[in-house]
PDB file of C-alpha atoms in Angstrom:
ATOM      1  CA  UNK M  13      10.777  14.026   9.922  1.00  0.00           C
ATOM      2  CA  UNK M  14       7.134  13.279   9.268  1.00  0.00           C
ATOM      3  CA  UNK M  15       6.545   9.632   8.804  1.00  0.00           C
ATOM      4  CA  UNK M  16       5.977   6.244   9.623  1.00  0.00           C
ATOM      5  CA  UNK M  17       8.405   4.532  11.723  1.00  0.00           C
ATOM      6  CA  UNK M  18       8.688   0.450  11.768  1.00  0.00           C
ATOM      7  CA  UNK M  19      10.785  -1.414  14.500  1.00  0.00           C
ATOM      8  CA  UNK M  20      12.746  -4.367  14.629  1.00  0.00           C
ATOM      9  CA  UNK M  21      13.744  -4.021  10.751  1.00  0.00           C
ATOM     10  CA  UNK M  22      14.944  -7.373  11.148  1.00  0.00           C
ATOM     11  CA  UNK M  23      13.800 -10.219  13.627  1.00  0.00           C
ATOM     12  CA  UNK M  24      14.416 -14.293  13.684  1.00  0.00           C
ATOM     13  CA  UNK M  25      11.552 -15.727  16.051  1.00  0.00           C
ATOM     14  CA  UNK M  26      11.092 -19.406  16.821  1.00  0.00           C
ATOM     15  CA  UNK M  27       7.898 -21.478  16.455  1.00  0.00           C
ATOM     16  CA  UNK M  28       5.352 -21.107  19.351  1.00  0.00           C
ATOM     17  CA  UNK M  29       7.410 -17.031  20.534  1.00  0.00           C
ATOM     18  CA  UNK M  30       5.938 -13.858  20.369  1.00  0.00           C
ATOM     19  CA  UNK M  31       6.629 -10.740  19.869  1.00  0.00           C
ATOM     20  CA  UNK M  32       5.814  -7.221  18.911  1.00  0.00           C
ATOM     21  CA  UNK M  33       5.943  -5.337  15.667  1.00  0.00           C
ATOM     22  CA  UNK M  34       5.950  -1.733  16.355  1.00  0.00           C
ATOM     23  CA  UNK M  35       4.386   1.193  14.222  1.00  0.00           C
ATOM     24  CA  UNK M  36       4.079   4.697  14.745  1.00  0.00           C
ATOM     25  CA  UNK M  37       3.222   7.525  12.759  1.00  0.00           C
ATOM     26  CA  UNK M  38       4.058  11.287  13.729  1.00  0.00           C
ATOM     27  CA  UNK M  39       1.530  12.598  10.817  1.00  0.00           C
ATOM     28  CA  UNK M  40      -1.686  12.439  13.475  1.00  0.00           C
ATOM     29  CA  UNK M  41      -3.332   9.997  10.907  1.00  0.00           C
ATOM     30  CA  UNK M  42      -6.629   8.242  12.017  1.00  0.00           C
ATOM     31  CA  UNK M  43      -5.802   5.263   9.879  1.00  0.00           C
ATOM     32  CA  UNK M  44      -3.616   2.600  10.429  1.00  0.00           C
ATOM     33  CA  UNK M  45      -3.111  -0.902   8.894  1.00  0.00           C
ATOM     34  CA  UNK M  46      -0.727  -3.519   8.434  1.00  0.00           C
ATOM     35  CA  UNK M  47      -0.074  -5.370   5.868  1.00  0.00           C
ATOM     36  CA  UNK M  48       1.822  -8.501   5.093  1.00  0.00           C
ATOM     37  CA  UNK M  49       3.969  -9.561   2.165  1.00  0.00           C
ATOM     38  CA  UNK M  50       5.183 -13.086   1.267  1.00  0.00           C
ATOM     39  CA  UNK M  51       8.117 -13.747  -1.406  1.00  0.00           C
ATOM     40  CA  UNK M  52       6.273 -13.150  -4.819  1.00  0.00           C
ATOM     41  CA  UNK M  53       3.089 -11.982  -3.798  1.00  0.00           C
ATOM     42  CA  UNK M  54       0.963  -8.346  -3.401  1.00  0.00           C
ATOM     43  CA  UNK M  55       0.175  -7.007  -0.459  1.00  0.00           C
ATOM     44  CA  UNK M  56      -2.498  -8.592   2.029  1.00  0.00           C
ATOM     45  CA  UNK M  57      -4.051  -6.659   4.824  1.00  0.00           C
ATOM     46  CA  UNK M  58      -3.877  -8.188   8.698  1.00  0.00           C
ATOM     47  CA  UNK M  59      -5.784  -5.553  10.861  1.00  0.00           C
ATOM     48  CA  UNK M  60      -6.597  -1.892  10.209  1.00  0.00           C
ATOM     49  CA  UNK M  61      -7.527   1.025  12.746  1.00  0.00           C
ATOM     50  CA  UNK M  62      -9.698   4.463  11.629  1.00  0.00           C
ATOM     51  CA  UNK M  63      -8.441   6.009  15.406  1.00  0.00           C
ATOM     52  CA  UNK M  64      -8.014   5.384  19.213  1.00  0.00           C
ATOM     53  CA  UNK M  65      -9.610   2.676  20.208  1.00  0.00           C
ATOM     54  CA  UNK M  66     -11.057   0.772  17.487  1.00  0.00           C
ATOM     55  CA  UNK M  67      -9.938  -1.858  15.235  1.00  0.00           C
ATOM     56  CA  UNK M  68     -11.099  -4.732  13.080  1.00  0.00           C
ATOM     57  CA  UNK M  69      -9.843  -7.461  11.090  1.00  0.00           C
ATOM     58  CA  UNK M  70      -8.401  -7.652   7.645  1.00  0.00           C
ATOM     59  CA  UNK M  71      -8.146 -10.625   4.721  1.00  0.00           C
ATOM     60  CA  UNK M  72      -5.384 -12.297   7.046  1.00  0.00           C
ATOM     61  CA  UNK M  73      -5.921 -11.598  10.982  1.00  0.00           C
ATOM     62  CA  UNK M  74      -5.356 -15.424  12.105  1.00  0.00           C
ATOM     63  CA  UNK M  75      -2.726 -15.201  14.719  1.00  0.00           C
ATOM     64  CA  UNK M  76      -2.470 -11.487  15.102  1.00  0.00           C
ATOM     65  CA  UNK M  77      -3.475  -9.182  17.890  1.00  0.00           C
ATOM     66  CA  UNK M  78      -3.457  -5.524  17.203  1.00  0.00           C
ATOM     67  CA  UNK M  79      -4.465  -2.981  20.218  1.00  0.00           C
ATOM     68  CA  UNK M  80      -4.619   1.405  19.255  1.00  0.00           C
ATOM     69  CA  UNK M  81      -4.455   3.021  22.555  1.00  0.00           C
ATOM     70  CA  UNK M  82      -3.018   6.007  20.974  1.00  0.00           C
ATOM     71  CA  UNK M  83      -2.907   7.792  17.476  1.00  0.00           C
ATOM     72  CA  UNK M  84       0.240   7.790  16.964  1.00  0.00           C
ATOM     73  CA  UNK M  85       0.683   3.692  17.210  1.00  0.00           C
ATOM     74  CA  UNK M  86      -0.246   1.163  16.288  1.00  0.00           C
ATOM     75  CA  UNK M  87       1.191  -2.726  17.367  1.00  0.00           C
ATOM     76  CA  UNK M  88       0.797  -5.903  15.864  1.00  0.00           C
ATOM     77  CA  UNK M  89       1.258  -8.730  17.774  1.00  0.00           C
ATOM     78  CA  UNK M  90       2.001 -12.255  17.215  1.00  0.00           C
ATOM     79  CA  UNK M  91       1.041 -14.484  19.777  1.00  0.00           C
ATOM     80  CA  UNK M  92       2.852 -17.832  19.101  1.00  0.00           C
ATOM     81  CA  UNK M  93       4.565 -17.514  15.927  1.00  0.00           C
ATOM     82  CA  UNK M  94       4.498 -20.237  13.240  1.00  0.00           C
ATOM     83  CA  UNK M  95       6.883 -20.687  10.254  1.00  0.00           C
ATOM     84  CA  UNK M  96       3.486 -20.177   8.090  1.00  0.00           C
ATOM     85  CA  UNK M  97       4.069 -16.197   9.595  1.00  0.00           C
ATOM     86  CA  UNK M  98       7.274 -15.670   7.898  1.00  0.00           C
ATOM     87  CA  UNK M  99       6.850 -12.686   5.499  1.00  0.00           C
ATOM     88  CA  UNK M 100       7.743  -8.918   5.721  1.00  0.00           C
ATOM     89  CA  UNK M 101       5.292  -6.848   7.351  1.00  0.00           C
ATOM     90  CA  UNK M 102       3.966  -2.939   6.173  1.00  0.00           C
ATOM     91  CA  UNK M 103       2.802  -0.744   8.505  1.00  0.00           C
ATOM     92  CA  UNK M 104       0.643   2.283   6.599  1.00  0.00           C
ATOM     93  CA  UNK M 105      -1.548   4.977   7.697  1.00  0.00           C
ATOM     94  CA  UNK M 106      -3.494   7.827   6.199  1.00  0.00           C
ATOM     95  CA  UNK M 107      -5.689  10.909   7.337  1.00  0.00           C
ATOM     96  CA  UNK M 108      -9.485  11.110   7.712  1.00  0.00           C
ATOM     97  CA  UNK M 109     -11.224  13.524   5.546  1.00  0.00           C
ATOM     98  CA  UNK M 110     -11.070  17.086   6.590  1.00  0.00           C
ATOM     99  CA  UNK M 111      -7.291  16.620   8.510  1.00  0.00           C
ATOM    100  CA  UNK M 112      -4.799  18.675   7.171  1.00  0.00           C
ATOM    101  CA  UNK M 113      -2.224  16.955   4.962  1.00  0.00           C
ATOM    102  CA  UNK M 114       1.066  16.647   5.408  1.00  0.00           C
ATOM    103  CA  UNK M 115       3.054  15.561   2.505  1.00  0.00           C
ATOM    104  CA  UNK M 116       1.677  14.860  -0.917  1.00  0.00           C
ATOM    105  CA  UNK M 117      -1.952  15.074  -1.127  1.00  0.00           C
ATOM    106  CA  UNK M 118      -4.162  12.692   0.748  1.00  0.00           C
ATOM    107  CA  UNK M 119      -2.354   9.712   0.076  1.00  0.00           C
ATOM    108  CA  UNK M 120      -1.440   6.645   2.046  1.00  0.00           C
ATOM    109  CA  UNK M 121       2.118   6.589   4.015  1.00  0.00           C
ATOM    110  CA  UNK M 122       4.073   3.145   4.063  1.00  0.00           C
ATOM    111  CA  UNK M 123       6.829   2.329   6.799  1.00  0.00           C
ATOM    112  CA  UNK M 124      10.331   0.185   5.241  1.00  0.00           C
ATOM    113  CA  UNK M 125       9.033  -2.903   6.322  1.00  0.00           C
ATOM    114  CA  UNK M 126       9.723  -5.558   8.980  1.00  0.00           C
ATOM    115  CA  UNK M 127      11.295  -8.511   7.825  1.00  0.00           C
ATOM    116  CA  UNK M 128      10.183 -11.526   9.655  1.00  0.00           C
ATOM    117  CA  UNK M 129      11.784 -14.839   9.899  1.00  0.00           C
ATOM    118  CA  UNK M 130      10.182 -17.989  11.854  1.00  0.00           C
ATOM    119  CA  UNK M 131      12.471 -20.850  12.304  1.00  0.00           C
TER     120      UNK M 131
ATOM    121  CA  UNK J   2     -15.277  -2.477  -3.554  1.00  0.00           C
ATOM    122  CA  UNK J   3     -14.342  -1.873  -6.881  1.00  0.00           C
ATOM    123  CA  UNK J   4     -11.622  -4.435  -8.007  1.00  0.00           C
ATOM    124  CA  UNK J   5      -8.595  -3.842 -10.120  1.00  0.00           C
ATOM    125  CA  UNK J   6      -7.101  -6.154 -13.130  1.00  0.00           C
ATOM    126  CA  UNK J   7      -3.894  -5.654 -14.030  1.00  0.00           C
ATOM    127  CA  UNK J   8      -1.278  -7.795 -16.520  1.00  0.00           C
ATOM    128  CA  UNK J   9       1.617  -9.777 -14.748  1.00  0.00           C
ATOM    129  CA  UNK J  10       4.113  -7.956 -16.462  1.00  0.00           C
ATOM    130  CA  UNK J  11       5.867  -5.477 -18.843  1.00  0.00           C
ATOM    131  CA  UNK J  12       8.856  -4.968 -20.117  1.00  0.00           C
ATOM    132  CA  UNK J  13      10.023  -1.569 -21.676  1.00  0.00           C
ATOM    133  CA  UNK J  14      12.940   0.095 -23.239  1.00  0.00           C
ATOM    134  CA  UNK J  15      14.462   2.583 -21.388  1.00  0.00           C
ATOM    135  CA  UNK J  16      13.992   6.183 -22.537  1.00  0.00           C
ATOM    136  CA  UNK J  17      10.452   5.107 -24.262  1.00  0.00           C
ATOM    137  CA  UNK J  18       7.450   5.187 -22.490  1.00  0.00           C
ATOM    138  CA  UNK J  19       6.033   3.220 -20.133  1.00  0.00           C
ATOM    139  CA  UNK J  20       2.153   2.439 -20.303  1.00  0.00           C
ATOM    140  CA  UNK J  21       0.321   0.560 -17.422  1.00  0.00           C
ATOM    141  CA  UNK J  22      -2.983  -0.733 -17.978  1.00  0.00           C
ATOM    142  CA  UNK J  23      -5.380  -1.007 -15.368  1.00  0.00           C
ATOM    143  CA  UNK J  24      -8.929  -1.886 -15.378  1.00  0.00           C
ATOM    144  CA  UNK J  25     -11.514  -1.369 -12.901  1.00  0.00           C
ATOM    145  CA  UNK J  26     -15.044  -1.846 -14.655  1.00  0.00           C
ATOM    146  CA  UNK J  27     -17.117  -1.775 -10.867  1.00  0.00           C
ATOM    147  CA  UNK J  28     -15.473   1.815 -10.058  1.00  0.00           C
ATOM    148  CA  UNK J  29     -18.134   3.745  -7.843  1.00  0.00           C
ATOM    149  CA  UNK J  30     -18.359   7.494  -9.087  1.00  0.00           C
ATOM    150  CA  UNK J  31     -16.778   8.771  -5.724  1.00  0.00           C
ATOM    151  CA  UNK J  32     -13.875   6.650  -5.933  1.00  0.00           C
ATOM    152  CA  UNK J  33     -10.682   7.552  -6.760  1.00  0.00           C
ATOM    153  CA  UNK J  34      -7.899   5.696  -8.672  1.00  0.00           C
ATOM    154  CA  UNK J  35      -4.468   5.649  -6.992  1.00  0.00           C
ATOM    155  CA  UNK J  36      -0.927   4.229  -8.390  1.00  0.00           C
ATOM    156  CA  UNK J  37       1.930   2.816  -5.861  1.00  0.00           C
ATOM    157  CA  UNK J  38       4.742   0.644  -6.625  1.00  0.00           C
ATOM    158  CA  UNK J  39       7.253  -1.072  -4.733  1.00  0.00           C
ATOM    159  CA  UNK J  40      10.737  -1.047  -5.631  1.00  0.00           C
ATOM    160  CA  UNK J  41      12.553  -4.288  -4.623  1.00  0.00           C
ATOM    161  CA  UNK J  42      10.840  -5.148  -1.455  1.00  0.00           C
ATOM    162  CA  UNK J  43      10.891  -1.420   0.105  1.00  0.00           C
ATOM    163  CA  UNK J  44       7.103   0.189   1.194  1.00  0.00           C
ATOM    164  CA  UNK J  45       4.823   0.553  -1.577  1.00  0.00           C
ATOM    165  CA  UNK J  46       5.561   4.625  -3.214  1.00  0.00           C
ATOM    166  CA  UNK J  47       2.654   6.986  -3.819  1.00  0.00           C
ATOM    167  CA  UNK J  48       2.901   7.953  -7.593  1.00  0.00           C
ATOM    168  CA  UNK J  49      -0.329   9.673  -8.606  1.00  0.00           C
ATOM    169  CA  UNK J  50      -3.720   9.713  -8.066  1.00  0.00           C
ATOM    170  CA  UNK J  51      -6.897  10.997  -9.976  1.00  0.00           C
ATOM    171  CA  UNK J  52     -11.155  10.761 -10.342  1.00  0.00           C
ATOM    172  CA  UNK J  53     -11.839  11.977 -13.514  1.00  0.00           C
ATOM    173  CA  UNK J  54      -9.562  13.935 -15.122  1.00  0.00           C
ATOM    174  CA  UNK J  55      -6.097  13.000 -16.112  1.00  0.00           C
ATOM    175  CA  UNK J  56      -3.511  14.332 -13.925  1.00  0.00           C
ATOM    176  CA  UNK J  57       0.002  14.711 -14.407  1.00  0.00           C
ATOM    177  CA  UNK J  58       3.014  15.038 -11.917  1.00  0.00           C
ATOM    178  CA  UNK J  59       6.624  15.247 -11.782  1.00  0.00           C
ATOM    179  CA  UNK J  60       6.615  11.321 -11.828  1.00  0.00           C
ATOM    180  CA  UNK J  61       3.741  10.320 -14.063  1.00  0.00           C
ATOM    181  CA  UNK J  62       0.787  10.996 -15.833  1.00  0.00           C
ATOM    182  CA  UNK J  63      -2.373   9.397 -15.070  1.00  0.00           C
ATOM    183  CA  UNK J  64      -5.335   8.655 -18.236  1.00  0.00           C
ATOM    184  CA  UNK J  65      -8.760   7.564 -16.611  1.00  0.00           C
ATOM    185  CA  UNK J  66     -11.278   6.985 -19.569  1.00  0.00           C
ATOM    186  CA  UNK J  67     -14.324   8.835 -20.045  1.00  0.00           C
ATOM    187  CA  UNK J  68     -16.129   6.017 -18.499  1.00  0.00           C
ATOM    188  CA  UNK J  69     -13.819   5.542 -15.669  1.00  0.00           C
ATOM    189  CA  UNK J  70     -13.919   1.935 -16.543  1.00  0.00           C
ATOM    190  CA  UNK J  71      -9.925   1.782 -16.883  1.00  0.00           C
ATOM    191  CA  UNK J  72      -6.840   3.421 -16.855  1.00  0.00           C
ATOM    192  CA  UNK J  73      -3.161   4.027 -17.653  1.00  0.00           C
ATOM    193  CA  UNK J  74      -0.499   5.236 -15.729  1.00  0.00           C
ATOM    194  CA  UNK J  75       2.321   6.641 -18.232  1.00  0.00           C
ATOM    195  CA  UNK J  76       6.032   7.129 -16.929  1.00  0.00           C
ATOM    196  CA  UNK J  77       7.507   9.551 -20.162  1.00  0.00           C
ATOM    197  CA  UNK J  78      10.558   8.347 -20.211  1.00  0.00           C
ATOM    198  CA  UNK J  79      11.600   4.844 -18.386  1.00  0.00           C
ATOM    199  CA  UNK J  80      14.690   4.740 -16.679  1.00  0.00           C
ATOM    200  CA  UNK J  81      16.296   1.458 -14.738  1.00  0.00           C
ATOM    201  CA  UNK J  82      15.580   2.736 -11.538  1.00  0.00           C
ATOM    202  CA  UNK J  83      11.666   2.329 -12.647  1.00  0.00           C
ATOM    203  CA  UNK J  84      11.985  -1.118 -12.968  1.00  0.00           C
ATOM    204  CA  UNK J  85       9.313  -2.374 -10.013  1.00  0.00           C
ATOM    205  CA  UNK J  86       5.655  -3.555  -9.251  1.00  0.00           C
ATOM    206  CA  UNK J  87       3.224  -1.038  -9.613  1.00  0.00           C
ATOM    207  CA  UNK J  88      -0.148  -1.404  -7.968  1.00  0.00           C
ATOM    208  CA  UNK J  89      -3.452   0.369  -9.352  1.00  0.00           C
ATOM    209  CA  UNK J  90      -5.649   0.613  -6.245  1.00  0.00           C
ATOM    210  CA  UNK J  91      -9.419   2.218  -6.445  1.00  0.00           C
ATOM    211  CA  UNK J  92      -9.701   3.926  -3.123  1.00  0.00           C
ATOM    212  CA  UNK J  93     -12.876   3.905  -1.344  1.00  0.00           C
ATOM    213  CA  UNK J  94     -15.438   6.592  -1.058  1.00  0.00           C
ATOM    214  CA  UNK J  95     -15.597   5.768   3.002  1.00  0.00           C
ATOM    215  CA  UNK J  96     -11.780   6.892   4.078  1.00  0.00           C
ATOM    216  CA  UNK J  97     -12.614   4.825   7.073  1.00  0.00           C
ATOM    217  CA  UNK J  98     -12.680   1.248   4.765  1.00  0.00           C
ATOM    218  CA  UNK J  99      -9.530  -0.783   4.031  1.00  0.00           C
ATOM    219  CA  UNK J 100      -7.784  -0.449   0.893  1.00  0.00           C
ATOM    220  CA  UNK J 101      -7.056  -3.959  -0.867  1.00  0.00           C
ATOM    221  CA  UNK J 102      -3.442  -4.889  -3.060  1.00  0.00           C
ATOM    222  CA  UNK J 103      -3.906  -6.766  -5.942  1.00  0.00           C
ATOM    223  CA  UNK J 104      -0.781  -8.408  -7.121  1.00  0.00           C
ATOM    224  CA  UNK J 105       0.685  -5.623  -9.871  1.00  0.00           C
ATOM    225  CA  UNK J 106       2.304  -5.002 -13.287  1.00  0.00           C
ATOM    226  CA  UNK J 107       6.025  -6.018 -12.648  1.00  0.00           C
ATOM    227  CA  UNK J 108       7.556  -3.530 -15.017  1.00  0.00           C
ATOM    228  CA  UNK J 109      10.902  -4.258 -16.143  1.00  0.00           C
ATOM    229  CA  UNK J 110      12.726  -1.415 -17.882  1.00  0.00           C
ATOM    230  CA  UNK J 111      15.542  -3.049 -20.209  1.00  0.00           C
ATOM    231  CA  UNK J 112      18.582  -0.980 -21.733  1.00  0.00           C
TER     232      UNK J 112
END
């Protein structure tokens, strides 16, 4: 099935661990972006990627690496995590102008979400 | 980028309508106006989307003012399940520049 794929759903980290969010899309989308989401609060964007290869920062990147060696994914990284980075985490991605469409129009695609816990 | 206001929240009876304002008084003329929302925590859901004209779908209908200076999204007949935040997001002419949240209408459908 077309779509965007999050992994871990679920993860407990401690302070100063890292890890790796996953994201990949099947939909051969040129954008990418992540998104965080605290208890209460809208959306805020981390990092964001429009193809292989290039990336750049969002209202939030402090303490996030993101790398996009291929289309299809798209990792964020958290170097030393920190309670502060406890939030559920959105993976999205959309096409560039011109690629066919798969789905509903040109819209934007949202994974379920990676809940995040830093004890 | 053009920036979005919308109220904190609604509440509506179910089986009326729903009516979501939105305003967005810097819209470019290239940019389009999309509607999400986010049921309990799962990924944001693509309702509609329009640039000038209204548009309607099997979800929604979509009002953009002449002007293009606001909006409403219209659900025709609220159910419980509707009950969620719902996002009005002005989508950039460049496809290649990030799209920005605001915080939402929490809509709360009430029997």
């Amino acid at each position: 099935n077309a779509g965007v794929t999050q992994t871990p759903k679920f993860q407990v980290l401690k302070t100063g661990q890292s890890m790796t969010l996953q994201c990949a899309q099947d939909m051969n989308h040129e954008y990418m972006s992540w998104y965080r989401q605290d208890p209460g609060m809208g959306l805020r964007l981390i990092h964001y990627s429009v193809g292989a290869g290039i990336t750049d920062q969002g209202e939030v990147p402090n303490g996030y690496n993101v790398s996009r060696s291929t289309t299809e994914d798209f990792p964020l990284r958290l170097l030393s995590a920190a309670p502060s980075q406890t939030s559920v985490y959105f993976c999205a991605s959309r096409p560039a102008p011109g690629q066919p469409n798969i789905g509903t129009g040109n819209t934007i695609y949202f994974g379920e979400g990676s809940w995040l816990t830093v004890v | 980028d053009a920036k979005t206001t919308q109220p904190t929240s609604m509440d509506c009876a179910e089986g009326r309508a729903a009516n979501l304002p939105c305003n967005h008084s810097t819209i470019s003329g290239n940019e389009y106006v999309y509607w999400y929302r986010q049921i309990h925590s799962q990924g944001p859901q693509y309702i509609i989307h329009g640039l000038k004209n209204n548009e309607t779908n099997e979800m929604a209908s979509l009002i953009i003012t002449e002007d293009r200076k606001s909006s409403t999204l219209i659900l025709p007949h609220a159910t419980l399940r509707d009950t969620a935040v719902y996002y009005c997001i002005v989508r950039p002419f460049r496809w290649n520049t990030p799209l920005v949240f605001g915080k939402g209408t929490r809509l709360s459908v009430i029997a």
